[in-house]
GROMACS .gro file of C-alpha atoms in nm:
model
  428
    1UNK     CA    1   2.924  -3.324   0.988
    2UNK     CA    2   2.677  -3.580   0.933
    3UNK     CA    3   2.392  -3.484   0.760
    4UNK     CA    4   2.086  -3.503   0.997
    5UNK     CA    5   1.745  -3.528   0.751
    6UNK     CA    6   1.414  -3.430   0.926
    7UNK     CA    7   1.066  -3.500   0.814
    8UNK     CA    8   0.726  -3.311   0.972
    9UNK     CA    9   0.396  -3.419   0.813
   10UNK     CA   10   0.144  -3.212   0.819
   11UNK     CA   11  -0.199  -3.379   0.816
   12UNK     CA   12  -0.527  -3.134   0.728
   13UNK     CA   13  -0.867  -3.129   0.846
   14UNK     CA   14  -1.023  -2.876   0.584
   15UNK     CA   15  -1.346  -2.764   0.803
   16UNK     CA   16  -1.657  -2.603   0.634
   17UNK     CA   17  -1.838  -2.456   0.920
   18UNK     CA   18  -1.819  -2.419   1.289
   19UNK     CA   19  -2.090  -2.387   1.513
   20UNK     CA   20  -2.149  -2.349   1.925
   21UNK     CA   21  -2.297  -2.667   2.059
   22UNK     CA   22  -2.366  -2.865   2.379
   23UNK     CA   23  -2.042  -3.092   2.283
   24UNK     CA   24  -1.714  -2.993   2.151
   25UNK     CA   25  -1.651  -3.224   1.853
   26UNK     CA   26  -1.631  -3.231   1.470
   27UNK     CA   27  -1.867  -3.424   1.252
   28UNK     CA   28  -1.815  -3.443   0.920
   29UNK     CA   29  -1.620  -3.092   0.829
   30UNK     CA   30  -1.807  -2.897   1.081
   31UNK     CA   31  -1.649  -2.790   1.405
   32UNK     CA   32  -1.892  -2.803   1.720
   33UNK     CA   33  -1.735  -2.641   2.018
   34UNK     CA   34  -1.856  -2.602   2.384
   35UNK     CA   35  -1.893  -2.240   2.477
   36UNK     CA   36  -1.885  -2.315   2.868
   37UNK     CA   37  -1.636  -2.560   2.825
   38UNK     CA   38  -1.370  -2.262   2.646
   39UNK     CA   39  -1.465  -2.007   2.903
   40UNK     CA   40  -1.367  -2.208   3.167
   41UNK     CA   41  -1.053  -2.257   2.996
   42UNK     CA   42  -0.976  -1.896   2.979
   43UNK     CA   43  -1.104  -1.827   3.335
   44UNK     CA   44  -0.806  -2.102   3.471
   45UNK     CA   45  -0.610  -1.757   3.480
   46UNK     CA   46  -0.727  -1.519   3.751
   47UNK     CA   47  -0.594  -1.223   3.571
   48UNK     CA   48  -0.849  -1.258   3.375
   49UNK     CA   49  -1.187  -1.150   3.550
   50UNK     CA   50  -1.489  -1.242   3.249
   51UNK     CA   51  -1.475  -1.404   2.906
   52UNK     CA   52  -1.661  -1.501   2.621
   53UNK     CA   53  -1.642  -1.696   2.295
   54UNK     CA   54  -1.827  -1.587   2.040
   55UNK     CA   55  -1.815  -1.732   1.642
   56UNK     CA   56  -1.778  -1.465   1.312
   57UNK     CA   57  -1.758  -1.597   0.949
   58UNK     CA   58  -1.708  -1.468   0.609
   59UNK     CA   59  -1.960  -1.274   0.498
   60UNK     CA   60  -2.106  -1.189   0.842
   61UNK     CA   61  -2.161  -0.819   0.924
   62UNK     CA   62  -1.916  -0.839   1.221
   63UNK     CA   63  -1.649  -0.649   1.352
   64UNK     CA   64  -1.358  -0.792   1.557
   65UNK     CA   65  -1.162  -0.516   1.756
   66UNK     CA   66  -0.944  -0.476   1.927
   67UNK     CA   67  -0.735  -0.821   1.770
   68UNK     CA   68  -0.461  -0.883   2.009
   69UNK     CA   69  -0.381  -1.238   1.816
   70UNK     CA   70  -0.456  -1.487   1.558
   71UNK     CA   71  -0.376  -1.863   1.608
   72UNK     CA   72  -0.424  -2.194   1.426
   73UNK     CA   73  -0.553  -2.483   1.595
   74UNK     CA   74  -0.276  -2.771   1.588
   75UNK     CA   75  -0.222  -3.088   1.753
   76UNK     CA   76   0.057  -3.301   1.753
   77UNK     CA   77   0.014  -3.655   1.681
   78UNK     CA   78   0.343  -3.758   1.699
   79UNK     CA   79   0.726  -3.708   1.730
   80UNK     CA   80   0.905  -3.490   2.015
   81UNK     CA   81   0.757  -3.212   2.204
   82UNK     CA   82   0.395  -3.039   2.136
   83UNK     CA   83   0.221  -2.755   1.956
   84UNK     CA   84   0.325  -2.412   2.115
   85UNK     CA   85   0.636  -2.589   2.347
   86UNK     CA   86   0.722  -2.377   2.672
   87UNK     CA   87   0.332  -2.245   2.664
   88UNK     CA   88   0.148  -2.548   2.602
   89UNK     CA   89   0.393  -2.799   2.501
   90UNK     CA   90   0.670  -2.925   2.724
   91UNK     CA   91   1.011  -2.751   2.625
   92UNK     CA   92   1.147  -2.970   2.411
   93UNK     CA   93   1.233  -2.910   2.004
   94UNK     CA   94   0.957  -2.988   1.776
   95UNK     CA   95   0.943  -2.940   1.409
   96UNK     CA   96   0.902  -3.357   1.352
   97UNK     CA   97   0.637  -3.606   1.313
   98UNK     CA   98   0.341  -3.553   1.287
   99UNK     CA   99   0.088  -3.245   1.314
  100UNK     CA  100  -0.300  -3.222   1.292
  101UNK     CA  101  -0.396  -2.886   1.148
  102UNK     CA  102  -0.802  -2.768   1.166
  103UNK     CA  103  -0.747  -2.575   0.839
  104UNK     CA  104  -0.989  -2.277   0.797
  105UNK     CA  105  -0.981  -2.223   1.127
  106UNK     CA  106  -0.846  -1.933   1.353
  107UNK     CA  107  -0.853  -1.837   1.733
  108UNK     CA  108  -0.890  -1.490   1.791
  109UNK     CA  109  -0.797  -1.292   2.074
  110UNK     CA  110  -0.956  -0.955   2.180
  111UNK     CA  111  -1.085  -0.788   2.472
  112UNK     CA  112  -1.338  -0.489   2.591
  113UNK     CA  113  -1.024  -0.312   2.712
  114UNK     CA  114  -0.760  -0.271   2.506
  115UNK     CA  115  -0.355  -0.367   2.568
  116UNK     CA  116  -0.146  -0.137   2.328
  117UNK     CA  117  -0.267   0.172   2.131
  118UNK     CA  118  -0.184  -0.016   1.801
  119UNK     CA  119  -0.395  -0.316   1.811
  120UNK     CA  120  -0.600  -0.389   1.488
  121UNK     CA  121  -0.930  -0.479   1.316
  122UNK     CA  122  -1.052  -0.797   1.173
  123UNK     CA  123  -1.433  -0.693   0.930
  124UNK     CA  124  -1.592  -1.027   0.781
  125UNK     CA  125  -1.730  -0.810   0.548
  126UNK     CA  126  -1.702  -0.514   0.328
  127UNK     CA  127  -1.401  -0.354   0.195
  128UNK     CA  128  -1.173  -0.427   0.484
  129UNK     CA  129  -1.244  -0.799   0.428
  130UNK     CA  130  -1.034  -0.779   0.145
  131UNK     CA  131  -0.737  -0.680   0.309
  132UNK     CA  132  -0.740  -0.928   0.619
  133UNK     CA  133  -0.694  -1.315   0.516
  134UNK     CA  134  -0.886  -1.350   0.860
  135UNK     CA  135  -1.238  -1.281   0.685
  136UNK     CA  136  -1.194  -1.614   0.548
  137UNK     CA  137  -1.137  -1.803   0.812
  138UNK     CA  138  -1.406  -1.934   1.078
  139UNK     CA  139  -1.301  -1.775   1.406
  140UNK     CA  140  -1.377  -1.891   1.742
  141UNK     CA  141  -1.347  -1.528   1.912
  142UNK     CA  142  -1.183  -1.489   2.254
  143UNK     CA  143  -1.327  -1.201   2.420
  144UNK     CA  144  -1.117  -1.173   2.785
  145UNK     CA  145  -1.133  -0.916   2.993
  146UNK     CA  146  -0.888  -0.854   3.259
  147UNK     CA  147  -0.937  -0.717   3.618
  148UNK     CA  148  -0.899  -0.367   3.754
  149UNK     CA  149  -0.557  -0.247   3.714
  150UNK     CA  150  -0.365  -0.522   3.582
  151UNK     CA  151  -0.061  -0.399   3.423
  152UNK     CA  152  -0.020  -0.392   3.034
  153UNK     CA  153   0.258  -0.657   3.024
  154UNK     CA  154   0.052  -0.899   3.237
  155UNK     CA  155  -0.267  -0.811   3.054
  156UNK     CA  156  -0.116  -0.882   2.724
  157UNK     CA  157   0.054  -1.216   2.872
  158UNK     CA  158  -0.277  -1.310   2.995
  159UNK     CA  159  -0.466  -1.307   2.647
  160UNK     CA  160  -0.154  -1.463   2.457
  161UNK     CA  161  -0.172  -1.752   2.671
  162UNK     CA  162  -0.546  -1.783   2.661
  163UNK     CA  163  -0.553  -1.782   2.286
  164UNK     CA  164  -0.282  -2.087   2.261
  165UNK     CA  165  -0.487  -2.264   2.529
  166UNK     CA  166  -0.810  -2.236   2.355
  167UNK     CA  167  -0.633  -2.317   2.013
  168UNK     CA  168  -0.441  -2.626   2.142
  169UNK     CA  169  -0.785  -2.740   2.312
  170UNK     CA  170  -0.944  -2.716   2.012
  171UNK     CA  171  -0.690  -2.889   1.828
  172UNK     CA  172  -0.742  -3.205   2.014
  173UNK     CA  173  -1.080  -3.241   1.876
  174UNK     CA  174  -0.870  -3.358   1.568
  175UNK     CA  175  -0.727  -3.653   1.686
  176UNK     CA  176  -1.022  -3.878   1.634
  177UNK     CA  177  -1.051  -3.742   1.305
  178UNK     CA  178  -0.943  -3.858   0.977
  179UNK     CA  179  -0.729  -3.594   0.769
  180UNK     CA  180  -0.864  -3.477   0.445
  181UNK     CA  181  -0.455  -3.484   0.330
  182UNK     CA  182  -0.114  -3.488   0.380
  183UNK     CA  183   0.214  -3.248   0.353
  184UNK     CA  184   0.519  -3.427   0.405
  185UNK     CA  185   0.828  -3.195   0.420
  186UNK     CA  186   1.185  -3.260   0.462
  187UNK     CA  187   1.465  -3.086   0.605
  188UNK     CA  188   1.816  -3.182   0.613
  189UNK     CA  189   2.027  -2.995   0.845
  190UNK     CA  190   2.307  -2.883   0.735
  191UNK     CA  191   2.193  -2.920   0.377
  192UNK     CA  192   2.400  -3.082   0.094
  193UNK     CA  193   2.486  -2.846  -0.135
  194UNK     CA  194   2.240  -2.910  -0.424
  195UNK     CA  195   2.410  -2.892  -0.789
  196UNK     CA  196   2.482  -2.566  -0.887
  197UNK     CA  197   2.186  -2.370  -0.686
  198UNK     CA  198   2.218  -2.099  -0.476
  199UNK     CA  199   2.182  -2.145  -0.079
  200UNK     CA  200   1.939  -1.933   0.046
  201UNK     CA  201   1.815  -1.873   0.421
  202UNK     CA  202   1.542  -1.656   0.542
  203UNK     CA  203   1.636  -1.392   0.823
  204UNK     CA  204   1.295  -1.398   0.978
  205UNK     CA  205   1.320  -1.027   1.191
  206UNK     CA  206   1.089  -1.065   1.529
  207UNK     CA  207   1.017  -0.718   1.726
  208UNK     CA  208   1.211  -0.787   2.062
  209UNK     CA  209   1.178  -0.369   2.151
  210UNK     CA  210   0.986  -0.423   2.490
  211UNK     CA  211   0.685  -0.164   2.552
  212UNK     CA  212   0.461  -0.470   2.411
  213UNK     CA  213   0.665  -0.507   2.093
  214UNK     CA  214   0.740  -0.858   2.185
  215UNK     CA  215   0.804  -1.188   2.025
  216UNK     CA  216   0.904  -1.559   2.173
  217UNK     CA  217   1.093  -1.863   2.068
  218UNK     CA  218   1.038  -2.112   2.261
  219UNK     CA  219   0.881  -1.921   2.559
  220UNK     CA  220   1.166  -1.713   2.566
  221UNK     CA  221   1.119  -1.296   2.516
  222UNK     CA  222   1.365  -1.238   2.199
  223UNK     CA  223   1.444  -0.929   2.392
  224UNK     CA  224   1.716  -1.192   2.589
  225UNK     CA  225   1.861  -1.368   2.250
  226UNK     CA  226   2.094  -1.305   1.990
  227UNK     CA  227   1.993  -1.478   1.659
  228UNK     CA  228   1.917  -1.817   1.652
  229UNK     CA  229   1.859  -2.089   1.350
  230UNK     CA  230   1.549  -2.280   1.340
  231UNK     CA  231   1.518  -2.576   1.132
  232UNK     CA  232   1.203  -2.412   0.963
  233UNK     CA  233   0.963  -2.692   1.041
  234UNK     CA  234   0.972  -2.568   1.385
  235UNK     CA  235   0.747  -2.260   1.309
  236UNK     CA  236   0.486  -2.487   1.189
  237UNK     CA  237   0.444  -2.657   1.551
  238UNK     CA  238   0.389  -2.315   1.710
  239UNK     CA  239   0.824  -2.249   1.767
  240UNK     CA  240   0.776  -1.871   1.746
  241UNK     CA  241   0.485  -1.689   1.930
  242UNK     CA  242   0.371  -1.299   1.880
  243UNK     CA  243   0.337  -1.116   2.178
  244UNK     CA  244   0.307  -0.800   1.965
  245UNK     CA  245   0.062  -0.499   2.007
  246UNK     CA  246   0.241  -0.373   1.715
  247UNK     CA  247   0.027  -0.178   1.410
  248UNK     CA  248  -0.232  -0.458   1.296
  249UNK     CA  249  -0.129  -0.402   0.948
  250UNK     CA  250   0.248  -0.543   0.986
  251UNK     CA  251   0.204  -0.776   1.305
  252UNK     CA  252   0.327  -1.102   1.256
  253UNK     CA  253   0.048  -1.304   1.435
  254UNK     CA  254   0.119  -1.625   1.558
  255UNK     CA  255  -0.095  -1.777   1.268
  256UNK     CA  256   0.138  -1.602   1.035
  257UNK     CA  257   0.430  -1.794   1.221
  258UNK     CA  258   0.313  -2.089   1.173
  259UNK     CA  259   0.203  -2.065   0.786
  260UNK     CA  260   0.516  -1.895   0.679
  261UNK     CA  261   0.450  -1.831   0.339
  262UNK     CA  262   0.820  -1.788   0.240
  263UNK     CA  263   0.924  -2.074   0.401
  264UNK     CA  264   0.628  -2.274   0.186
  265UNK     CA  265   0.813  -2.106  -0.119
  266UNK     CA  266   1.152  -2.197  -0.043
  267UNK     CA  267   1.041  -2.615   0.012
  268UNK     CA  268   0.866  -2.600  -0.331
  269UNK     CA  269   1.154  -2.484  -0.498
  270UNK     CA  270   1.404  -2.658  -0.272
  271UNK     CA  271   1.647  -2.902  -0.483
  272UNK     CA  272   1.474  -2.758  -0.783
  273UNK     CA  273   1.563  -2.374  -0.794
  274UNK     CA  274   1.724  -2.321  -0.464
  275UNK     CA  275   1.909  -2.495  -0.139
  276UNK     CA  276   1.678  -2.387   0.164
  277UNK     CA  277   1.952  -2.387   0.465
  278UNK     CA  278   1.739  -2.233   0.717
  279UNK     CA  279   1.552  -1.964   0.869
  280UNK     CA  280   1.742  -1.711   1.122
  281UNK     CA  281   1.523  -1.571   1.379
  282UNK     CA  282   1.720  -1.196   1.451
  283UNK     CA  283   1.567  -0.990   1.759
  284UNK     CA  284   1.488  -0.655   1.631
  285UNK     CA  285   1.565  -0.415   1.928
  286UNK     CA  286   1.587  -0.083   2.044
  287UNK     CA  287   1.961   0.033   2.172
  288UNK     CA  288   2.195   0.073   1.849
  289UNK     CA  289   2.471  -0.155   1.975
  290UNK     CA  290   2.222  -0.440   2.020
  291UNK     CA  291   2.063  -0.370   1.655
  292UNK     CA  292   2.429  -0.397   1.565
  293UNK     CA  293   2.492  -0.687   1.750
  294UNK     CA  294   2.197  -0.898   1.628
  295UNK     CA  295   2.255  -0.786   1.289
  296UNK     CA  296   2.643  -0.903   1.252
  297UNK     CA  297   2.587  -1.195   1.437
  298UNK     CA  298   2.296  -1.317   1.284
  299UNK     CA  299   2.484  -1.213   0.936
  300UNK     CA  300   2.774  -1.453   1.019
  301UNK     CA  301   2.545  -1.757   1.074
  302UNK     CA  302   2.416  -1.709   0.743
  303UNK     CA  303   2.784  -1.661   0.633
  304UNK     CA  304   2.888  -2.021   0.823
  305UNK     CA  305   2.601  -2.151   0.612
  306UNK     CA  306   2.757  -2.064   0.279
  307UNK     CA  307   2.437  -1.865   0.192
  308UNK     CA  308   2.446  -1.671  -0.153
  309UNK     CA  309   2.175  -1.536  -0.093
  310UNK     CA  310   1.914  -1.375   0.161
  311UNK     CA  311   1.544  -1.305   0.233
  312UNK     CA  312   1.500  -1.028   0.558
  313UNK     CA  313   1.135  -0.947   0.653
  314UNK     CA  314   1.029  -0.694   0.828
  315UNK     CA  315   0.752  -0.692   1.160
  316UNK     CA  316   0.689  -0.381   1.216
  317UNK     CA  317   0.762  -0.021   1.045
  318UNK     CA  318   0.991   0.269   1.112
  319UNK     CA  319   1.255   0.164   1.362
  320UNK     CA  320   1.333  -0.186   1.274
  321UNK     CA  321   1.412  -0.059   0.897
  322UNK     CA  322   1.777   0.016   1.019
  323UNK     CA  323   1.826  -0.356   1.135
  324UNK     CA  324   1.746  -0.410   0.786
  325UNK     CA  325   1.957  -0.228   0.653
  326UNK     CA  326   2.203  -0.321   0.900
  327UNK     CA  327   2.141  -0.708   0.750
  328UNK     CA  328   2.193  -0.559   0.379
  329UNK     CA  329   2.478  -0.409   0.441
  330UNK     CA  330   2.687  -0.678   0.633
  331UNK     CA  331   2.557  -0.929   0.383
  332UNK     CA  332   2.616  -0.770   0.067
  333UNK     CA  333   2.992  -0.704   0.153
  334UNK     CA  334   2.985  -1.069   0.218
  335UNK     CA  335   2.932  -1.122  -0.125
  336UNK     CA  336   2.596  -1.262   0.010
  337UNK     CA  337   2.280  -1.093  -0.224
  338UNK     CA  338   1.974  -0.963  -0.013
  339UNK     CA  339   1.581  -0.940  -0.074
  340UNK     CA  340   1.415  -0.731   0.177
  341UNK     CA  341   1.034  -0.738   0.238
  342UNK     CA  342   0.830  -0.501   0.428
  343UNK     CA  343   0.555  -0.238   0.359
  344UNK     CA  344   0.583   0.131   0.347
  345UNK     CA  345   0.428   0.415   0.509
  346UNK     CA  346   0.464   0.707   0.229
  347UNK     CA  347   0.179   0.902   0.363
  348UNK     CA  348  -0.171   0.908   0.214
  349UNK     CA  349  -0.104   0.990  -0.122
  350UNK     CA  350   0.233   0.785  -0.167
  351UNK     CA  351   0.457   1.132  -0.173
  352UNK     CA  352   0.636   1.057   0.151
  353UNK     CA  353   0.986   0.904   0.228
  354UNK     CA  354   0.843   0.529   0.225
  355UNK     CA  355   1.148   0.428   0.486
  356UNK     CA  356   1.281   0.522   0.786
  357UNK     CA  357   1.653   0.432   0.672
  358UNK     CA  358   1.816   0.306   0.390
  359UNK     CA  359   2.158   0.213   0.245
  360UNK     CA  360   2.303   0.171  -0.115
  361UNK     CA  361   2.343  -0.197  -0.075
  362UNK     CA  362   1.970  -0.268  -0.062
  363UNK     CA  363   1.900  -0.232  -0.395
  364UNK     CA  364   1.607  -0.529  -0.444
  365UNK     CA  365   1.302  -0.396  -0.159
  366UNK     CA  366   0.974  -0.599  -0.217
  367UNK     CA  367   0.665  -0.381  -0.094
  368UNK     CA  368   0.363  -0.532   0.072
  369UNK     CA  369   0.220  -0.237   0.046
  370UNK     CA  370   0.148   0.182   0.121
  371UNK     CA  371   0.002   0.123   0.489
  372UNK     CA  372  -0.103   0.512   0.537
  373UNK     CA  373  -0.384   0.462   0.229
  374UNK     CA  374  -0.680   0.560   0.366
  375UNK     CA  375  -1.010   0.370   0.364
  376UNK     CA  376  -1.341   0.381   0.518
  377UNK     CA  377  -1.516   0.088   0.690
  378UNK     CA  378  -1.898   0.091   0.714
  379UNK     CA  379  -2.077   0.024   1.070
  380UNK     CA  380  -2.093  -0.353   1.113
  381UNK     CA  381  -2.418  -0.531   1.277
  382UNK     CA  382  -2.199  -0.661   1.548
  383UNK     CA  383  -1.888  -0.581   1.713
  384UNK     CA  384  -1.729  -0.875   1.906
  385UNK     CA  385  -1.479  -0.677   2.138
  386UNK     CA  386  -1.474  -0.303   2.248
  387UNK     CA  387  -1.550  -0.049   1.935
  388UNK     CA  388  -1.468   0.256   2.197
  389UNK     CA  389  -1.081   0.162   2.064
  390UNK     CA  390  -1.204   0.270   1.694
  391UNK     CA  391  -1.070   0.598   1.738
  392UNK     CA  392  -0.767   0.496   1.902
  393UNK     CA  393  -0.635   0.251   1.645
  394UNK     CA  394  -0.428   0.435   1.330
  395UNK     CA  395  -0.597   0.763   1.424
  396UNK     CA  396  -0.902   0.646   1.295
  397UNK     CA  397  -1.215   0.854   1.301
  398UNK     CA  398  -1.590   0.803   1.290
  399UNK     CA  399  -1.808   0.985   1.060
  400UNK     CA  400  -2.168   1.102   1.166
  401UNK     CA  401  -2.331   0.789   1.014
  402UNK     CA  402  -2.118   0.539   1.204
  403UNK     CA  403  -1.843   0.485   0.909
  404UNK     CA  404  -1.500   0.469   1.051
  405UNK     CA  405  -1.256   0.672   0.841
  406UNK     CA  406  -0.901   0.480   0.885
  407UNK     CA  407  -0.582   0.408   0.733
  408UNK     CA  408  -0.512   0.066   0.657
  409UNK     CA  409  -0.241  -0.012   0.929
  410UNK     CA  410  -0.562  -0.057   1.125
  411UNK     CA  411  -0.647  -0.405   0.945
  412UNK     CA  412  -0.472  -0.704   1.093
  413UNK     CA  413  -0.232  -0.835   0.813
  414UNK     CA  414  -0.314  -0.583   0.554
  415UNK     CA  415   0.034  -0.480   0.460
  416UNK     CA  416   0.177  -0.836   0.635
  417UNK     CA  417   0.582  -0.807   0.609
  418UNK     CA  418   0.595  -1.222   0.552
  419UNK     CA  419   0.400  -1.152   0.181
  420UNK     CA  420   0.120  -1.308   0.327
  421UNK     CA  421  -0.112  -1.013   0.185
  422UNK     CA  422  -0.325  -0.936  -0.125
  423UNK     CA  423  -0.165  -0.617  -0.232
  424UNK     CA  424   0.146  -0.596  -0.444
  425UNK     CA  425   0.297  -0.324  -0.686
  426UNK     CA  426   0.183  -0.250  -1.009
  427UNK     CA  427   0.427  -0.085  -1.245
  428UNK     CA  428   0.296   0.225  -1.449
   0.00000   0.00000   0.00000
């Protein structure tokens, strides 16, 4: 088979501030946005009756709740397709050409009515800010309220699409701005065997359970898909989009998919320490036979690629651990070494059984933290969204002084299964 090399350049513009303005534009390293223009874009969807846009910055006494998704603004400059294919861009394979990125910025979606009970929190200051990467980004927060009686799945879709539309619209502002830096990535598919280097694949488990636990690949609900092999560069253009209302701590937002840290690390080591062979998106479904089918099918792809090792990532907790163990068992029996990455739910003191499933073959696990740990979040001067959901998310409760006592599972990205977190294990 002839080897095909794909190249993607990420042209990065480092933003230092964001402000509301009469005109949307970028001057220097400051992003100016017209609120009314963005609100008009959101209200194009008649399922949304009211919308607003607010700004949240590092160090401010601000709480964003309930957080639905986080998206990084980008725009396709050259090459096939566009960002967020099938949602914003055309249905065309992405991951090549030139994409321009507004670094340090994020579009965050929320509303004054919760979509599912497992939404999340982003605090821009205080102890909670230490647990989420999105306390460090310049956040353009889209507050969208649905029409009365809107069914939950339609509500989720309306918020999901609104966030993508706003991120793409802001990304368009980067077209006329000179980038600060350029990162160039190259991927051969199938990759040529490097000398004495282990061939590694990433098995990206994607929630596909229904009940608002959904992920989209090129606009297709992963519930309807078998495991799919991707060029890793497709992720950077938004080929995978979050539709999840899973616990905030281990939700893979769209931002996480676009900035997958494991993909970044594999590219850094490609040709030096390892031979990076691709990403297999493996849906985590509900029925046992569907789990078994996806595990066997995804593992077959890894075997056909000639993989020596597989990194298996978790999204969510509990049920998806059965999928992880099936992958580990199958792959190890094929002679493919496995590394599993995910969080634990080990009780507030860390003394409970941390995982819902296990297998002897899964003997290498990287923990991204115990999501049951308790944290106290002080009241904030400004709340974007709806703080009435505080006591719904992750079983939180309020003290008389307004302090929220909750598990860190309520915080967006706190124990992210891709390793996009500051938490780590320390031997004692």
